[in-house]
mmCIF file of C-alpha atoms and ligand atoms in Angstrom:
data_model
loop_
_atom_site.group_PDB
_atom_site.id
_atom_site.type_symbol
_atom_site.label_atom_id
_atom_site.label_comp_id
_atom_site.label_asym_id
_atom_site.label_seq_id
_atom_site.Cartn_x
_atom_site.Cartn_y
_atom_site.Cartn_z
ATOM 1 C CA UNK A 1 10.987 -14.011 -1.537
ATOM 2 C CA UNK A 2 12.912 -15.348 -4.557
ATOM 3 C CA UNK A 3 12.512 -18.870 -3.159
ATOM 4 C CA UNK A 4 8.708 -18.647 -3.578
ATOM 5 C CA UNK A 5 8.903 -17.936 -7.293
ATOM 6 C CA UNK A 6 8.668 -20.401 -10.155
ATOM 7 C CA UNK A 7 9.735 -17.895 -12.773
ATOM 8 C CA UNK A 8 10.502 -14.195 -13.084
ATOM 9 C CA UNK A 9 8.449 -12.963 -16.041
ATOM 10 C CA UNK A 10 9.572 -9.326 -16.032
ATOM 11 C CA UNK A 11 12.573 -8.177 -13.999
ATOM 12 C CA UNK A 12 12.548 -4.773 -12.303
ATOM 13 C CA UNK A 13 15.015 -3.182 -14.728
ATOM 14 C CA UNK A 14 12.791 -4.070 -17.675
ATOM 15 C CA UNK A 15 9.728 -2.700 -15.877
ATOM 16 C CA UNK A 16 11.434 0.608 -15.206
ATOM 17 C CA UNK A 17 12.674 0.939 -18.769
ATOM 18 C CA UNK A 18 9.191 0.390 -20.184
ATOM 19 C CA UNK A 19 7.611 2.738 -17.629
ATOM 20 C CA UNK A 20 9.966 5.501 -18.740
ATOM 21 C CA UNK A 21 8.782 5.047 -22.351
ATOM 22 C CA UNK A 22 5.124 5.032 -21.299
ATOM 23 C CA UNK A 23 5.603 8.164 -19.191
ATOM 24 C CA UNK A 24 7.052 10.089 -22.157
ATOM 25 C CA UNK A 25 4.154 9.072 -24.444
ATOM 26 C CA UNK A 26 1.524 9.853 -21.866
ATOM 27 C CA UNK A 27 3.057 13.180 -20.852
ATOM 28 C CA UNK A 28 2.895 14.289 -24.476
ATOM 29 C CA UNK A 29 -0.814 13.477 -24.622
ATOM 30 C CA UNK A 30 -1.591 15.413 -21.437
ATOM 31 C CA UNK A 31 0.654 18.460 -21.837
ATOM 32 C CA UNK A 32 -1.328 21.534 -20.598
ATOM 33 C CA UNK A 33 -4.374 19.414 -19.593
ATOM 34 C CA UNK A 34 -3.592 19.109 -15.869
ATOM 35 C CA UNK A 35 -4.705 15.452 -15.839
ATOM 36 C CA UNK A 36 -5.936 13.668 -12.730
ATOM 37 C CA UNK A 37 -4.012 10.414 -12.398
ATOM 38 C CA UNK A 38 -6.233 7.970 -10.528
ATOM 39 C CA UNK A 39 -4.378 5.067 -8.978
ATOM 40 C CA UNK A 40 -6.546 1.963 -8.646
ATOM 41 C CA UNK A 41 -5.566 0.636 -5.207
ATOM 42 C CA UNK A 42 -3.788 -1.261 -4.041
ATOM 43 C CA UNK A 43 -2.032 -2.904 -6.963
ATOM 44 C CA UNK A 44 -1.522 0.268 -8.991
ATOM 45 C CA UNK A 45 0.516 1.994 -6.289
ATOM 46 C CA UNK A 46 4.134 1.086 -7.210
ATOM 47 C CA UNK A 47 3.395 1.627 -10.912
ATOM 48 C CA UNK A 48 1.848 5.051 -10.349
ATOM 49 C CA UNK A 49 4.771 6.132 -8.152
ATOM 50 C CA UNK A 50 7.336 5.259 -10.821
ATOM 51 C CA UNK A 51 5.233 6.510 -13.742
ATOM 52 C CA UNK A 52 4.402 9.955 -12.413
ATOM 53 C CA UNK A 53 8.009 10.742 -11.493
ATOM 54 C CA UNK A 54 8.943 10.327 -15.156
ATOM 55 C CA UNK A 55 6.171 12.646 -16.409
ATOM 56 C CA UNK A 56 7.551 16.154 -16.752
ATOM 57 C CA UNK A 57 4.191 17.991 -16.830
ATOM 58 C CA UNK A 58 1.798 19.514 -14.289
ATOM 59 C CA UNK A 59 -0.678 16.928 -12.974
ATOM 60 C CA UNK A 60 -2.650 15.887 -9.898
ATOM 61 C CA UNK A 61 -3.106 12.468 -8.334
ATOM 62 C CA UNK A 62 -5.904 10.726 -6.498
ATOM 63 C CA UNK A 63 -6.862 7.200 -5.450
ATOM 64 C CA UNK A 64 -9.805 4.826 -5.770
ATOM 65 C CA UNK A 65 -10.228 1.403 -4.241
ATOM 66 C CA UNK A 66 -12.761 -1.148 -5.379
ATOM 67 C CA UNK A 67 -13.735 -4.507 -4.001
ATOM 68 C CA UNK A 68 -14.928 -7.185 -6.333
ATOM 69 C CA UNK A 69 -15.978 -10.102 -4.120
ATOM 70 C CA UNK A 70 -13.784 -12.505 -6.051
ATOM 71 C CA UNK A 71 -11.373 -15.140 -4.784
ATOM 72 C CA UNK A 72 -7.589 -14.683 -4.728
ATOM 73 C CA UNK A 73 -7.328 -15.283 -8.462
ATOM 74 C CA UNK A 74 -10.197 -13.489 -10.168
ATOM 75 C CA UNK A 75 -12.520 -10.545 -9.664
ATOM 76 C CA UNK A 76 -16.241 -11.284 -9.645
ATOM 77 C CA UNK A 77 -18.859 -9.520 -11.745
ATOM 78 C CA UNK A 78 -19.906 -7.347 -8.847
ATOM 79 C CA UNK A 79 -17.710 -4.297 -8.289
ATOM 80 C CA UNK A 80 -18.149 -1.827 -5.435
ATOM 81 C CA UNK A 81 -16.304 1.409 -4.617
ATOM 82 C CA UNK A 82 -14.739 1.258 -1.174
ATOM 83 C CA UNK A 83 -12.628 4.404 -1.467
ATOM 84 C CA UNK A 84 -13.743 7.201 -3.762
ATOM 85 C CA UNK A 85 -11.980 10.206 -5.293
ATOM 86 C CA UNK A 86 -11.409 13.158 -2.981
ATOM 87 C CA UNK A 87 -11.999 15.739 -5.742
ATOM 88 C CA UNK A 88 -14.862 16.116 -8.257
ATOM 89 C CA UNK A 89 -14.251 14.369 -11.597
ATOM 90 C CA UNK A 90 -16.488 16.745 -13.565
ATOM 91 C CA UNK A 91 -14.568 18.363 -16.413
ATOM 92 C CA UNK A 92 -11.292 16.588 -15.520
ATOM 93 C CA UNK A 93 -9.045 14.570 -17.802
ATOM 94 C CA UNK A 94 -8.883 11.261 -15.937
ATOM 95 C CA UNK A 95 -6.109 8.715 -16.389
ATOM 96 C CA UNK A 96 -6.623 5.442 -14.525
ATOM 97 C CA UNK A 97 -3.366 3.828 -13.456
ATOM 98 C CA UNK A 98 -3.894 0.092 -12.977
ATOM 99 C CA UNK A 99 -1.678 -2.915 -12.349
ATOM 100 C CA UNK A 100 -3.423 -5.394 -14.633
ATOM 101 C CA UNK A 101 -6.449 -5.690 -16.904
ATOM 102 C CA UNK A 102 -7.719 -9.225 -16.600
ATOM 103 C CA UNK A 103 -11.462 -9.834 -17.110
ATOM 104 C CA UNK A 104 -11.918 -6.091 -17.730
ATOM 105 C CA UNK A 105 -14.744 -5.863 -15.187
ATOM 106 C CA UNK A 106 -13.076 -3.407 -12.811
ATOM 107 C CA UNK A 107 -12.242 -0.798 -15.431
ATOM 108 C CA UNK A 108 -15.516 -1.178 -17.340
ATOM 109 C CA UNK A 109 -17.253 -0.355 -14.088
ATOM 110 C CA UNK A 110 -14.991 2.578 -13.259
ATOM 111 C CA UNK A 111 -15.520 4.066 -16.728
ATOM 112 C CA UNK A 112 -19.277 3.927 -16.247
ATOM 113 C CA UNK A 113 -18.983 5.712 -12.915
ATOM 114 C CA UNK A 114 -16.698 8.486 -14.154
ATOM 115 C CA UNK A 115 -18.698 8.999 -17.338
ATOM 116 C CA UNK A 116 -21.783 9.598 -15.243
ATOM 117 C CA UNK A 117 -19.807 12.238 -13.343
ATOM 118 C CA UNK A 118 -19.024 14.016 -16.621
ATOM 119 C CA UNK A 119 -15.252 13.699 -16.742
ATOM 120 C CA UNK A 120 -13.805 15.556 -19.766
ATOM 121 C CA UNK A 121 -11.946 12.418 -20.860
ATOM 122 C CA UNK A 122 -11.189 8.992 -19.417
ATOM 123 C CA UNK A 123 -8.194 6.866 -20.365
ATOM 124 C CA UNK A 124 -6.262 4.018 -18.828
ATOM 125 C CA UNK A 125 -2.675 2.937 -18.550
ATOM 126 C CA UNK A 126 -2.178 -0.598 -17.284
ATOM 127 C CA UNK A 127 1.201 -2.088 -16.518
ATOM 128 C CA UNK A 128 0.015 -5.552 -17.552
ATOM 129 C CA UNK A 129 -2.647 -6.943 -19.851
ATOM 130 C CA UNK A 130 -4.041 -10.488 -19.992
ATOM 131 C CA UNK A 131 -6.241 -10.205 -23.108
ATOM 132 C CA UNK A 132 -6.962 -13.935 -23.192
ATOM 133 C CA UNK A 133 -9.092 -13.642 -20.035
ATOM 134 C CA UNK A 134 -11.403 -10.821 -21.074
ATOM 135 C CA UNK A 135 -15.079 -11.067 -20.083
ATOM 136 C CA UNK A 136 -15.888 -7.412 -20.854
ATOM 137 C CA UNK A 137 -14.920 -5.618 -24.026
ATOM 138 C CA UNK A 138 -12.293 -3.332 -22.562
ATOM 139 C CA UNK A 139 -9.026 -2.065 -24.017
ATOM 140 C CA UNK A 140 -6.510 0.094 -22.114
ATOM 141 C CA UNK A 141 -5.036 3.061 -24.009
ATOM 142 C CA UNK A 142 -1.489 2.251 -22.940
ATOM 143 C CA UNK A 143 -0.107 -1.113 -21.863
ATOM 144 C CA UNK A 144 3.291 -1.941 -20.422
ATOM 145 C CA UNK A 145 3.393 -5.654 -21.179
ATOM 146 C CA UNK A 146 1.009 -8.273 -22.503
ATOM 147 C CA UNK A 147 1.321 -11.467 -20.465
ATOM 148 C CA UNK A 148 0.036 -15.038 -20.864
ATOM 149 C CA UNK A 149 -2.786 -16.476 -18.735
ATOM 150 C CA UNK A 150 -0.704 -17.015 -15.596
ATOM 151 C CA UNK A 151 -1.352 -15.667 -12.108
ATOM 152 C CA UNK A 152 1.409 -13.173 -11.364
ATOM 153 C CA UNK A 153 2.639 -11.384 -8.253
ATOM 154 C CA UNK A 154 5.043 -8.565 -7.398
ATOM 155 C CA UNK A 155 5.350 -4.868 -8.178
ATOM 156 C CA UNK A 156 1.938 -4.202 -6.619
ATOM 157 C CA UNK A 157 0.271 -7.521 -7.428
ATOM 158 C CA UNK A 158 -0.527 -9.753 -4.483
ATOM 159 C CA UNK A 159 -1.320 -13.242 -3.395
ATOM 160 C CA UNK A 160 -3.619 -13.050 -0.329
ATOM 161 C CA UNK A 161 -2.456 -9.506 0.380
ATOM 162 C CA UNK A 162 1.255 -10.301 0.341
ATOM 163 C CA UNK A 163 4.143 -10.045 -2.131
ATOM 164 C CA UNK A 164 3.169 -6.586 -3.444
ATOM 165 C CA UNK A 165 6.652 -5.438 -2.423
ATOM 166 C CA UNK A 166 8.479 -8.052 -4.499
ATOM 167 C CA UNK A 167 10.225 -5.870 -7.090
ATOM 168 C CA UNK A 168 9.799 -8.128 -10.164
ATOM 169 C CA UNK A 169 6.710 -9.549 -11.894
ATOM 170 C CA UNK A 170 6.814 -13.274 -11.196
ATOM 171 C CA UNK A 171 4.865 -16.527 -11.228
ATOM 172 C CA UNK A 172 4.486 -18.298 -7.869
ATOM 173 C CA UNK A 173 5.502 -21.907 -7.300
ATOM 174 C CA UNK A 174 2.541 -24.281 -7.325
ATOM 175 C CA UNK A 175 3.306 -25.423 -3.744
ATOM 176 C CA UNK A 176 2.685 -21.895 -2.391
ATOM 177 C CA UNK A 177 -1.022 -22.264 -3.244
ATOM 178 C CA UNK A 178 -1.464 -25.603 -1.540
HETATM 179 P P1 XMP B 201 -10.427 -7.367 -13.733
HETATM 180 O O1 XMP B 201 -11.696 -6.746 -13.289
HETATM 181 O O2 XMP B 201 -9.893 -6.850 -15.036
HETATM 182 O O3 XMP B 201 -9.511 -6.844 -12.579
HETATM 183 O O4 XMP B 201 -10.466 -8.870 -13.667
HETATM 184 C C1 XMP B 201 -8.187 -6.999 -12.497
HETATM 185 C C2 XMP B 201 -7.912 -7.282 -11.040
HETATM 186 O O5 XMP B 201 -7.913 -8.700 -10.836
HETATM 187 C C3 XMP B 201 -6.823 -9.082 -10.053
HETATM 188 N N1 XMP B 201 -5.897 -9.922 -10.854
HETATM 189 C C4 XMP B 201 -4.700 -10.336 -10.466
HETATM 190 N N2 XMP B 201 -4.028 -10.125 -9.325
HETATM 191 N N3 XMP B 201 -2.254 -11.436 -10.151
HETATM 192 C C5 XMP B 201 -2.803 -10.691 -9.169
HETATM 193 O O6 XMP B 201 -2.173 -10.502 -8.152
HETATM 194 C C6 XMP B 201 -2.863 -11.690 -11.319
HETATM 195 O O7 XMP B 201 -2.319 -12.394 -12.167
HETATM 196 C C7 XMP B 201 -4.158 -11.098 -11.484
HETATM 197 N N4 XMP B 201 -5.054 -11.142 -12.486
HETATM 198 C C8 XMP B 201 -6.096 -10.396 -12.067
HETATM 199 C C9 XMP B 201 -6.166 -7.804 -9.621
HETATM 200 O O8 XMP B 201 -6.696 -7.428 -8.379
HETATM 201 C C10 XMP B 201 -6.544 -6.790 -10.668
HETATM 202 O O9 XMP B 201 -6.556 -5.472 -10.221
HETATM 203 MG MG1 MG B 202 -5.741 -3.689 -9.688
#
């Protein structure tokens, strides 16, 4: 897949090093709280797998999937849950684990939903952040890397459903889109 990439923004080794730091910080915050780590599918999957293995505390995991009727490059304003939690959120300390915060629409929506279910607390860790593209006022509590306004793939992030298994965060060559 290397031949499809214009530029590697963050190589795997750097990702893993940063994830180890994040995991230590986050574990400290949630010591004795039995948090529910909620992976936002599908992009958050590789990040959650690496993050949770570095957190030396008791915790549970679950998954949510949302569709946002966007195109390949941006979510739309309309967000819909297509896979919900399998346990009640009431009274739980929720940590969303997300691949990227872009417009902020997805997480703003998920916060609204979990607040209405009376979660004890709701926080977010996102591997990537593109603050320049924000449409909703949303700030993650922990961020791996801030990136410029470029469409990225790899480590969970896709182009048309593919390239999630590419181990680095990279920018695609222009010709791949055309
Ligand atoms: P919001 O609602 O914050 O949602 O716009 C973020 C979601 O938008 C997608 N997204 C990307 N996907 N490369 C991708 O593969 C990108 O650079 C990118 N920027 C945004 C993604 O589905 C993410 O969960
Ligand atoms: Mg995502």
